[in-house]
Short mmCIF file of C-alpha atoms and ligand atoms in Angstrom, two decimals:
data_model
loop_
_atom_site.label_atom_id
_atom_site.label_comp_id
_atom_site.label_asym_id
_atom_site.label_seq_id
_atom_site.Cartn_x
_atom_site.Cartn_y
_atom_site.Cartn_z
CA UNK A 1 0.00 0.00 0.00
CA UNK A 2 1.52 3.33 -0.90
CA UNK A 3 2.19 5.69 1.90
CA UNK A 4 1.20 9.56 1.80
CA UNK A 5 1.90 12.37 3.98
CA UNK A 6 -0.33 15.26 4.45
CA UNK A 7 0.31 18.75 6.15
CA UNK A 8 -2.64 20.66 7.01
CA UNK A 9 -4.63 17.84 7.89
CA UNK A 10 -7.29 19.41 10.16
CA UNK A 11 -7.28 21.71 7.18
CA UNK A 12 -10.62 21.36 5.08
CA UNK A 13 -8.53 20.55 1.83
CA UNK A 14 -6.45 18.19 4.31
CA UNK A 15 -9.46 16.46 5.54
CA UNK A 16 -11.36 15.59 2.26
CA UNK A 17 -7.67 14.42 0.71
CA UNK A 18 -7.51 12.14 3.62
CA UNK A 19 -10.55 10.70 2.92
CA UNK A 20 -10.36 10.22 -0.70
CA UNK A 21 -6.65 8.95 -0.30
CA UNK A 22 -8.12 6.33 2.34
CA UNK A 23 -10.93 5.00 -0.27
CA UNK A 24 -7.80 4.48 -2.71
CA UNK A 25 -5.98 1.99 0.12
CA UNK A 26 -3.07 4.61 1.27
CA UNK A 27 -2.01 4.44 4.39
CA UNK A 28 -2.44 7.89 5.51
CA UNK A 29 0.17 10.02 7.64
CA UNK A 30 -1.08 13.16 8.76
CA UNK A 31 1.57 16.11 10.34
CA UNK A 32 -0.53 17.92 13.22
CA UNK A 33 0.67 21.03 15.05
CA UNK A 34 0.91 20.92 18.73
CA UNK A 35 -2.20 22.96 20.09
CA UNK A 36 -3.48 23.87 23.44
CA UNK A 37 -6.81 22.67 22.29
CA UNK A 38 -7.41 19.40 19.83
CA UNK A 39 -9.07 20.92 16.63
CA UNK A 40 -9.57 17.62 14.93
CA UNK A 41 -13.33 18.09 13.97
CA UNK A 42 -12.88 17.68 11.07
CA UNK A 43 -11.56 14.19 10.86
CA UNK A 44 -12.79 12.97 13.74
CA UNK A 45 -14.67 10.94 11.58
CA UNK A 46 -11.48 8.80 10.16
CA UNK A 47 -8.99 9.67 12.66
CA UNK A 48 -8.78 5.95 13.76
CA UNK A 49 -7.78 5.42 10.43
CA UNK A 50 -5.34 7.86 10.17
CA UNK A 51 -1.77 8.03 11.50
CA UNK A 52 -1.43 11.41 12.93
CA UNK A 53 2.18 13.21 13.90
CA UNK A 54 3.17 16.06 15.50
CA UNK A 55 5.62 18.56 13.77
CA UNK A 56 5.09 22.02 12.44
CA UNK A 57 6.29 23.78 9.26
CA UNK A 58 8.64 26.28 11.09
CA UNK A 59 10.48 23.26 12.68
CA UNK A 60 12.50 21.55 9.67
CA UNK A 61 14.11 18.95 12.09
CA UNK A 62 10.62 17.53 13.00
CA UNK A 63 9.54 17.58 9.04
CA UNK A 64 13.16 15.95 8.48
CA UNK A 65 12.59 13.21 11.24
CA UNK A 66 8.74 12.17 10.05
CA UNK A 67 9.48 11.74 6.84
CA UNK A 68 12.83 9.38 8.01
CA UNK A 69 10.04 7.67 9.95
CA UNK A 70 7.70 7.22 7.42
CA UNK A 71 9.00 7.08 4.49
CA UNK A 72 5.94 8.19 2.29
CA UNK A 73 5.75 7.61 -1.25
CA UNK A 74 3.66 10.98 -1.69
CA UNK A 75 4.03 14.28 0.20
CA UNK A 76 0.97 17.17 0.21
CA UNK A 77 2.15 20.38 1.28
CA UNK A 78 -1.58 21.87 2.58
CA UNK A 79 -0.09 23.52 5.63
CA UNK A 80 -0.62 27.63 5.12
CA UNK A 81 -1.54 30.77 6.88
CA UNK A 82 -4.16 30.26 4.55
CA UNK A 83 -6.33 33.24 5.55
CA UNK A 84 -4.91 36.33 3.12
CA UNK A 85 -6.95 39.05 5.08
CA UNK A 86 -4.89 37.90 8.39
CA UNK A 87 -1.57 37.92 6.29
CA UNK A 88 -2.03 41.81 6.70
CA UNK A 89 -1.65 41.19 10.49
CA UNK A 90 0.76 38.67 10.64
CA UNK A 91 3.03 39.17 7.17
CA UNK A 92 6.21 37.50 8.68
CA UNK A 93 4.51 34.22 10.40
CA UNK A 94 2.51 33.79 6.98
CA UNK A 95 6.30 34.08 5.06
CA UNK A 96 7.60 31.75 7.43
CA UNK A 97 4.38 28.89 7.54
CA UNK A 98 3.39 29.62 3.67
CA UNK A 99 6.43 30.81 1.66
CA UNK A 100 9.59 29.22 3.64
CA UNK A 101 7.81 26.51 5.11
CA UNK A 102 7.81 24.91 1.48
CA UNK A 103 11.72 25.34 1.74
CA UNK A 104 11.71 23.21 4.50
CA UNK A 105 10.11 20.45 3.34
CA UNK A 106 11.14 20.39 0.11
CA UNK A 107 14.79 20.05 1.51
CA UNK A 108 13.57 17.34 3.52
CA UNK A 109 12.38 15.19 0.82
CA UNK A 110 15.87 16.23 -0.82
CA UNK A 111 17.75 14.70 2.00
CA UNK A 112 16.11 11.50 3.36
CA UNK A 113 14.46 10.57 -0.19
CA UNK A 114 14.50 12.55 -3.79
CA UNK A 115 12.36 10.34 -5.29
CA UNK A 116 9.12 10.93 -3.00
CA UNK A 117 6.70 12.55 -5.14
CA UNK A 118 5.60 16.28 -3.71
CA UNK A 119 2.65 17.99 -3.95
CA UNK A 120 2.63 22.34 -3.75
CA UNK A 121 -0.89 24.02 -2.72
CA UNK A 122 -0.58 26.91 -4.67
CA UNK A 123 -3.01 29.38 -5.20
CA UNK A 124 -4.93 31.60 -7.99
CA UNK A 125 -3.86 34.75 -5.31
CA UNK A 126 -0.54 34.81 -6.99
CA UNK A 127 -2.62 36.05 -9.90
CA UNK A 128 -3.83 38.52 -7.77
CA UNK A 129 -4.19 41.88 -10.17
CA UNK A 130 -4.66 39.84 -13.39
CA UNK A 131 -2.77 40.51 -16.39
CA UNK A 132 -4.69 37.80 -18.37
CA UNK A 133 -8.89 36.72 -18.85
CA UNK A 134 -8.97 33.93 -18.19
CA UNK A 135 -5.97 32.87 -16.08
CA UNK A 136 -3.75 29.93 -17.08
CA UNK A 137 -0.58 28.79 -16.13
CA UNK A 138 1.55 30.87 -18.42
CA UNK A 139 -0.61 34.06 -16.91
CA UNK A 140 2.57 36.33 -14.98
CA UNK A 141 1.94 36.63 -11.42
CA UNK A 142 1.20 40.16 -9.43
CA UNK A 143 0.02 38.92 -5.98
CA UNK A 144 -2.01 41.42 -4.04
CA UNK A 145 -1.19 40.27 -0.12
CA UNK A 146 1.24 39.07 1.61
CA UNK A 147 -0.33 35.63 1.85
CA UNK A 148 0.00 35.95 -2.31
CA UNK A 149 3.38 36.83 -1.97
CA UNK A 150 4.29 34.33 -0.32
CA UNK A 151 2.24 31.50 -2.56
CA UNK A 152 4.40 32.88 -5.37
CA UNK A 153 7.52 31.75 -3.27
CA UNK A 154 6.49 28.48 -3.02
CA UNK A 155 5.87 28.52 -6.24
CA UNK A 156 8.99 29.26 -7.52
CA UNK A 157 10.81 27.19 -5.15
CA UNK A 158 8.66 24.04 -6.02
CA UNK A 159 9.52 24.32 -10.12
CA UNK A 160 13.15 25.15 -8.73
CA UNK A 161 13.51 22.14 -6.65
CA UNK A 162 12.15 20.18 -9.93
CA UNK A 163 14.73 21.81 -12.31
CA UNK A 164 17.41 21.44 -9.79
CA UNK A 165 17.30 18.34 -8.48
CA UNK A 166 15.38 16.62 -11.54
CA UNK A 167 12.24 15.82 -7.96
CA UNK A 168 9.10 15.12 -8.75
CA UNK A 169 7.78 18.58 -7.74
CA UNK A 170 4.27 19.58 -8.86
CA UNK A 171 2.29 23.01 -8.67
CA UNK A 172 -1.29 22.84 -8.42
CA UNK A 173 -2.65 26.78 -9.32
CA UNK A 174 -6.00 25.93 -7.06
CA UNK A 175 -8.79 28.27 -7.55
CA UNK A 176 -11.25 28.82 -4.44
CA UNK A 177 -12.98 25.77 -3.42
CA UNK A 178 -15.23 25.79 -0.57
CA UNK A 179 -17.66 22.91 1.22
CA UNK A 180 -19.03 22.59 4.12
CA UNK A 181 -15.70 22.63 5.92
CA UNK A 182 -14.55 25.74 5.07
CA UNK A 183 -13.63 27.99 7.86
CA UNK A 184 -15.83 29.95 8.86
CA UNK A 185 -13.79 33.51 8.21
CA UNK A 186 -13.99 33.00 4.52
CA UNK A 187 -16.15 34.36 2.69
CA UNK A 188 -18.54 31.81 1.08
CA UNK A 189 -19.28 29.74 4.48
CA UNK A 190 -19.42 33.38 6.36
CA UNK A 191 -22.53 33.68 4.09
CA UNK A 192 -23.92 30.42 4.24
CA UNK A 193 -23.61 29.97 8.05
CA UNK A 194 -25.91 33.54 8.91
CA UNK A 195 -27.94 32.89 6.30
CA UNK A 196 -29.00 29.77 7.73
CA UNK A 197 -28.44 31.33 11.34
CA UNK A 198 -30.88 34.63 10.09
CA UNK A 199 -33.63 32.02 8.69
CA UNK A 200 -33.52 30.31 12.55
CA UNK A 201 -34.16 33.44 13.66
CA UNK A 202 -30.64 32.87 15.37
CA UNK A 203 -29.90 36.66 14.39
CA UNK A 204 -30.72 39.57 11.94
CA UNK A 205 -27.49 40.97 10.21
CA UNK A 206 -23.95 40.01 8.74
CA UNK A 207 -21.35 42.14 8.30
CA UNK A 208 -19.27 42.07 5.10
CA UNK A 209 -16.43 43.80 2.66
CA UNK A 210 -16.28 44.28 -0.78
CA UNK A 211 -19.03 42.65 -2.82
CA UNK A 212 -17.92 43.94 -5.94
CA UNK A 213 -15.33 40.88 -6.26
CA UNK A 214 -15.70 38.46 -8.27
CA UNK A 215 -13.89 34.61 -7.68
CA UNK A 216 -14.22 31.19 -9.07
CA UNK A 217 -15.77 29.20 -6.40
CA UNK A 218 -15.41 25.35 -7.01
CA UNK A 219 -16.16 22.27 -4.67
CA UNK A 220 -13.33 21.13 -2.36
CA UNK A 221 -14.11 17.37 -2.89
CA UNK A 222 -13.20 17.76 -6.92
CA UNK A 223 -10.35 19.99 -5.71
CA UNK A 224 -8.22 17.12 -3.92
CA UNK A 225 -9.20 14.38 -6.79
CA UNK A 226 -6.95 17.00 -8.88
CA UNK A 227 -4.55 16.84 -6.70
CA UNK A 228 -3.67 13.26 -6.54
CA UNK A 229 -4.31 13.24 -10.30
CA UNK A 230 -1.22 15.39 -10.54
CA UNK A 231 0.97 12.97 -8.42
CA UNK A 232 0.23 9.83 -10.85
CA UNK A 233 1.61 11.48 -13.82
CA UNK A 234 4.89 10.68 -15.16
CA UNK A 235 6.34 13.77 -15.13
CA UNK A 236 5.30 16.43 -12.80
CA UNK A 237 4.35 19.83 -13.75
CA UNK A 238 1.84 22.55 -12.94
CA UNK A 239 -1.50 22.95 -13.40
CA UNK A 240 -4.52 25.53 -12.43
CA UNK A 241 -7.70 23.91 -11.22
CA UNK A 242 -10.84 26.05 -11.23
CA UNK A 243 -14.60 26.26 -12.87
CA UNK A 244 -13.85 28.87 -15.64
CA UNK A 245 -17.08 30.31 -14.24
CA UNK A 246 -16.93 33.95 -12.06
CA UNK A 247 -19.16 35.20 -9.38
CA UNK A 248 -19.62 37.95 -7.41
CA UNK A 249 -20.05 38.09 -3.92
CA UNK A 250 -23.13 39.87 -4.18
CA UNK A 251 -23.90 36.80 -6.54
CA UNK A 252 -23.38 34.09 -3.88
CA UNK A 253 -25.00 36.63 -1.00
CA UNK A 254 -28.19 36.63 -3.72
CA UNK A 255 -27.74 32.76 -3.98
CA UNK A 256 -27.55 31.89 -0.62
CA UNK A 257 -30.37 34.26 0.32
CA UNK A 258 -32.91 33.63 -2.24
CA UNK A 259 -32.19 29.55 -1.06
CA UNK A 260 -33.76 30.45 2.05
CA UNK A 261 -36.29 32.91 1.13
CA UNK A 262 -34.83 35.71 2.13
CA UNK A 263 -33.51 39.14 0.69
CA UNK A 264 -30.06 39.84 1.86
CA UNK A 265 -30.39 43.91 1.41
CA UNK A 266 -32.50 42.81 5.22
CA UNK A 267 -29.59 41.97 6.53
CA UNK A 268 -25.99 42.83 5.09
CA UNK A 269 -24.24 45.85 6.63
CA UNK A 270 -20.94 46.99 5.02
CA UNK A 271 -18.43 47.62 7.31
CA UNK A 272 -15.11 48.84 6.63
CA UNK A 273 -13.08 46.12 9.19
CA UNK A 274 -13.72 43.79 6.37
CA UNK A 275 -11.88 45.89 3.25
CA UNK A 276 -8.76 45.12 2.59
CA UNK A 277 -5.66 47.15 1.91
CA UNK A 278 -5.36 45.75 -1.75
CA UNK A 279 -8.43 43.69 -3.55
CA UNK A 280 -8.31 40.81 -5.82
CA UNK A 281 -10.72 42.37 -8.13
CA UNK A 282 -11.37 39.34 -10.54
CA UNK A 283 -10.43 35.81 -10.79
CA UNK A 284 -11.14 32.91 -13.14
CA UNK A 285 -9.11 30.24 -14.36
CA UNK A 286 -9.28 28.32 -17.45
CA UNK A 287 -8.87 24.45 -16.28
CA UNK A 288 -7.96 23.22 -20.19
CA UNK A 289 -4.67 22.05 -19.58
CA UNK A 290 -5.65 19.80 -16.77
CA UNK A 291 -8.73 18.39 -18.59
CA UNK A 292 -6.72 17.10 -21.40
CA UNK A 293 -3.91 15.91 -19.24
CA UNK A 294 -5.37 14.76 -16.13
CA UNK A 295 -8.67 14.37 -17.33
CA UNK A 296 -10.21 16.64 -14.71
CA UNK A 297 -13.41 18.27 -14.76
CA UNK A 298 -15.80 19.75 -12.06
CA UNK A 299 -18.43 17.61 -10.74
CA UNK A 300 -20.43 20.86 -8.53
CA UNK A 301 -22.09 23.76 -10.03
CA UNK A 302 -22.31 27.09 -8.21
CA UNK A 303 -25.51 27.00 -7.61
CA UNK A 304 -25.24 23.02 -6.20
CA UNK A 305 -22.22 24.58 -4.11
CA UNK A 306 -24.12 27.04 -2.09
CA UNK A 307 -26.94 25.03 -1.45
CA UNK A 308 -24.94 22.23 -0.34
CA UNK A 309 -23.37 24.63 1.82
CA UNK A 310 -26.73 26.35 3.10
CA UNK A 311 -28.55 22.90 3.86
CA UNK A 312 -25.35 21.79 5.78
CA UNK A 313 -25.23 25.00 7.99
CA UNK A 314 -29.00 24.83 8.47
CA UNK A 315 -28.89 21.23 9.46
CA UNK A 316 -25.80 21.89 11.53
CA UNK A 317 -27.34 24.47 13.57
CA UNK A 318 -30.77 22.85 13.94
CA UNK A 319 -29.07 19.79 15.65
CA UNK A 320 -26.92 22.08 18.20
CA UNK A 321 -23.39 20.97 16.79
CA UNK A 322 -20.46 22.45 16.43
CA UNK A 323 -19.59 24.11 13.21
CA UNK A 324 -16.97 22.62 11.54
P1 NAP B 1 -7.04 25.70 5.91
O1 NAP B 1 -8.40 25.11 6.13
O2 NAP B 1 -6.75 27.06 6.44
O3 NAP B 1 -5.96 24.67 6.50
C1 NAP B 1 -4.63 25.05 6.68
C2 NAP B 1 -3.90 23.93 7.40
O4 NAP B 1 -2.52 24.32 7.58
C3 NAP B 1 -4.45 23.60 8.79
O5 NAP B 1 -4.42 22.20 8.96
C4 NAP B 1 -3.43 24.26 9.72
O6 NAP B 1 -3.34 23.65 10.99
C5 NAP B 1 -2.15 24.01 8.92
N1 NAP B 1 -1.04 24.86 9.36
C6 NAP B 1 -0.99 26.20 9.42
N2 NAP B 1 0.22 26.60 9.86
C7 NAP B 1 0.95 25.49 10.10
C8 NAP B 1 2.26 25.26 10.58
N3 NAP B 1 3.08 26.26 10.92
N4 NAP B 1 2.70 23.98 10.68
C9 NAP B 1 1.87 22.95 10.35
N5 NAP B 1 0.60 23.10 9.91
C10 NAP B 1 0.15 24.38 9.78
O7 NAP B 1 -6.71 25.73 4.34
P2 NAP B 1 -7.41 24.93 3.11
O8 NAP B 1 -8.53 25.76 2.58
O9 NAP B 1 -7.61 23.53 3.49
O10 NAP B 1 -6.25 25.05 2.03
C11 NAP B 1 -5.20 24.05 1.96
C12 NAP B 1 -3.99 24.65 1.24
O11 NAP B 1 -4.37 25.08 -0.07
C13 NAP B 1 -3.39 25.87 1.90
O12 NAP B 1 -2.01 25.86 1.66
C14 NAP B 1 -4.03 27.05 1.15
O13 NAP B 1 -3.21 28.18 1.22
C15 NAP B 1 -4.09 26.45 -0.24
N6 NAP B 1 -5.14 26.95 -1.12
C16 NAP B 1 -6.43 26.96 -0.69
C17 NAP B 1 -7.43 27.37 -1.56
C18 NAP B 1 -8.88 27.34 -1.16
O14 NAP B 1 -9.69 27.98 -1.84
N7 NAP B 1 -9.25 26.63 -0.11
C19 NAP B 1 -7.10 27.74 -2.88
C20 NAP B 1 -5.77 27.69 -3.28
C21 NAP B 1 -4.79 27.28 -2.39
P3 NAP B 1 -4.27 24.14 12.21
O15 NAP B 1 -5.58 23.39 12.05
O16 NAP B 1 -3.49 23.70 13.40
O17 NAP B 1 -4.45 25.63 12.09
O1 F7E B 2 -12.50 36.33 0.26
C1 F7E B 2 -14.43 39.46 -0.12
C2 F7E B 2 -12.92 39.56 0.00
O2 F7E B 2 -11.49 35.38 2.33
C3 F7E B 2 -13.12 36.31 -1.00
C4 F7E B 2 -8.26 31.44 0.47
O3 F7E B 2 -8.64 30.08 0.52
O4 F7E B 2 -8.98 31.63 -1.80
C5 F7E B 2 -9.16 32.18 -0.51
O5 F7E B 2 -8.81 33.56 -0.49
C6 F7E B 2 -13.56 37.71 -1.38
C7 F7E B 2 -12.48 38.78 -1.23
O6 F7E B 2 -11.13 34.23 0.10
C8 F7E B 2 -15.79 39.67 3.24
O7 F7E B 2 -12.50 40.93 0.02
C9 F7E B 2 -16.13 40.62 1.31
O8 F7E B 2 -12.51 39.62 -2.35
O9 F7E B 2 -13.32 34.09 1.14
P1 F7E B 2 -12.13 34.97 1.06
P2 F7E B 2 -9.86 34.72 -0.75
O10 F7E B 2 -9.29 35.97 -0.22
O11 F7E B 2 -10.28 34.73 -2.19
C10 F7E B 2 -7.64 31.70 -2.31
C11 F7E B 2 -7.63 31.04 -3.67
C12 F7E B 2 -6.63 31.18 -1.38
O12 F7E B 2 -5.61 30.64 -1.78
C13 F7E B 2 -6.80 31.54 0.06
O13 F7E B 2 -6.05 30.64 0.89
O14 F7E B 2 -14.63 38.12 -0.52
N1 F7E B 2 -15.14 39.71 1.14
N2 F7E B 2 -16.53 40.62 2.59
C14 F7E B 2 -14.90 39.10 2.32
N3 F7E B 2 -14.04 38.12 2.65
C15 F7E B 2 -14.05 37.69 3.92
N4 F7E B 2 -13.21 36.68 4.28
N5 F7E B 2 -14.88 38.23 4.87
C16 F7E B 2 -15.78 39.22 4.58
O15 F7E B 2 -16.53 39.68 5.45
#
């Protein structure tokens, strides 16, 4: 049975790779950091099938001494300061976790076994003010946030650890995939989660940013079959995953809304807390290269997406549980 390693395993990406990984008969290793609190809700529901470790991406010796341990065939890097508006805050701990965190591990691999296969989460941020409708991977980067800025390092350093050391190093340009697991920060689940909690009558307004962006919102579960796609081809290489579809947030906001009945003018307040120094004004990625490669496609629509988030935050809620 092949072996793969996952950090960012209480992640959501990290939790539906584990579980798809597991249906395919890997043995899965997943790298936890040490917190005061357990946060493993969301793979509580396979964690006795998972093999979980403690190390951290700041701490190359413990990312040097799990993968002597384990010896995985297949390494995901999903470990981030994944949240860009809080890479504002906290610019050098995002550089360190997101950018030379990927250094880290990379070198690891390089030193206890080149021929482990590796896995990079990029992301479309590094597109961030696009030069290029739709964006593919030959679009040049201008990242817009630290957090981008950083996804552009690992980048780099994931094609260079290819070219230099002839590893198979692959890039996967994700566009924004949500689910029901998605924190609860970002903006698509921050939507879904008072919508339902407005219809309960749980309370009457949400506060948001910009609405004028516009994203390319895909599901998470199609997200991580892309991933391990990547990792069974021959030769590794990079490739953006999204919809080719764009939306507004005012668009999901409308979607979510209308779902339950409701009209979100009600209840949205714009508050300036949730602007951000530099916008992403417009992302959407064109998915061609990885359909004829990979043979990827995306399973969810936009309109499936948000009501499979709405009716999982409504159900959620009615039964008293704990978001996840
Ligand atoms: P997420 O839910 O925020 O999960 C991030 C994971 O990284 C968590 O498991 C977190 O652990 C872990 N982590 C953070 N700092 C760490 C550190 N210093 N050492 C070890 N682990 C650390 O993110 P996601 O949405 O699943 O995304 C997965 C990856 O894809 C991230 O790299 C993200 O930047 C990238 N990405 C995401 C999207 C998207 O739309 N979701 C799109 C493109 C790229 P804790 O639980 O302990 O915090
Ligand atoms: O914001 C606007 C906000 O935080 C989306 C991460 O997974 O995807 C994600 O990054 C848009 C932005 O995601 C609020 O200004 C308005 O234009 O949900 P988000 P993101 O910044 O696109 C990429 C691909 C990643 O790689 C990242 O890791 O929504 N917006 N009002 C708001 N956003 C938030 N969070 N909260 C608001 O109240």
């Amino acid at each position: 049975m092949p072996t793969a390693f996952i950090t960012g395993i209480t992640g959501q990406d990290g939790s539906y790779l584990a579980e798809f990984l597991l249906e395919r008969g890997y043995d899965v290793v997943g790298m936890v950091r040490r917190t005061s609190t357990l946060n493993f809700h969301r793979i509580s529901h396979i964690q006795d099938r998972l093999k979980l470790v403690s190390g951290d991406m700041l701490d190359q010796i413990s990312l040097i001494h799990l993968l002597e341990e384990h010896r995985p065939d297949e390494v995901y890097n999903l470990a981030a300061q994944s949240f860009v508006q809080t890479s504002w805050g906290q610019p050098v701990f995002t550089g360190e976790a997101t950018a030379l965190g990927v250094t880290r591990l990379l070198d690891a691999i390089r030193l206890v076994d080149p021929q482990i296969r590796f896995y990079q989460a990029s992301s479309s941020e590094m597109f961030g003010k696009v030069r290029e409708v739709p964006q593919r991977e030959t679009t040049p980067f201008h990242p817009r946030s630290p957090y981008g800025v950083a996804k552009v390092y690992g980048h780099w350093i994931t094609v260079n650890y290819r070219e230099s050391y002839d590893m198979h190093c692959t890039s996967g340009i994700l566009f924004n995939h949500e689910s029901p697991r998605r924190g609860l920060e970002f903006v698509t689940r921050k939507i879904t989660h008072h919508a339902a909690m407005i219809k309960l009558g749980m309370t009457d307004e949400l506060r948001l940013g910009n609405l004028d962006s516009r994203r390319d919102w895909g599901f998470a579960g199609d997200y991580v079959r892309a991933m391990w796609l990547m990792l069974q081809q021959d030769i590794p290489d990079d490739f953006v995953i999204a919809t080719s579809e764009t939306h507004s947030v005012e668009e999901f906001l409308g979607e979510a809304f209308s779902y339950m009945d409701l009209d979100w003018k009600e209840y949205v307040v714009q508050d300036p807390q949730f602007m951000r120094p530099a916008e992403v004004d417009l992302l959407v990625g064109d998915p061609t290269k990885a359909g004829k490669k990979l043979g990827w496609e995306p399973t969810v629509t936009f309109r499936q997406l948000v009501r499979l988030m709405v009716d999982s935050d409504l159900r959620m809620l009615r039964n008293g549980e704990t978001p996840m």
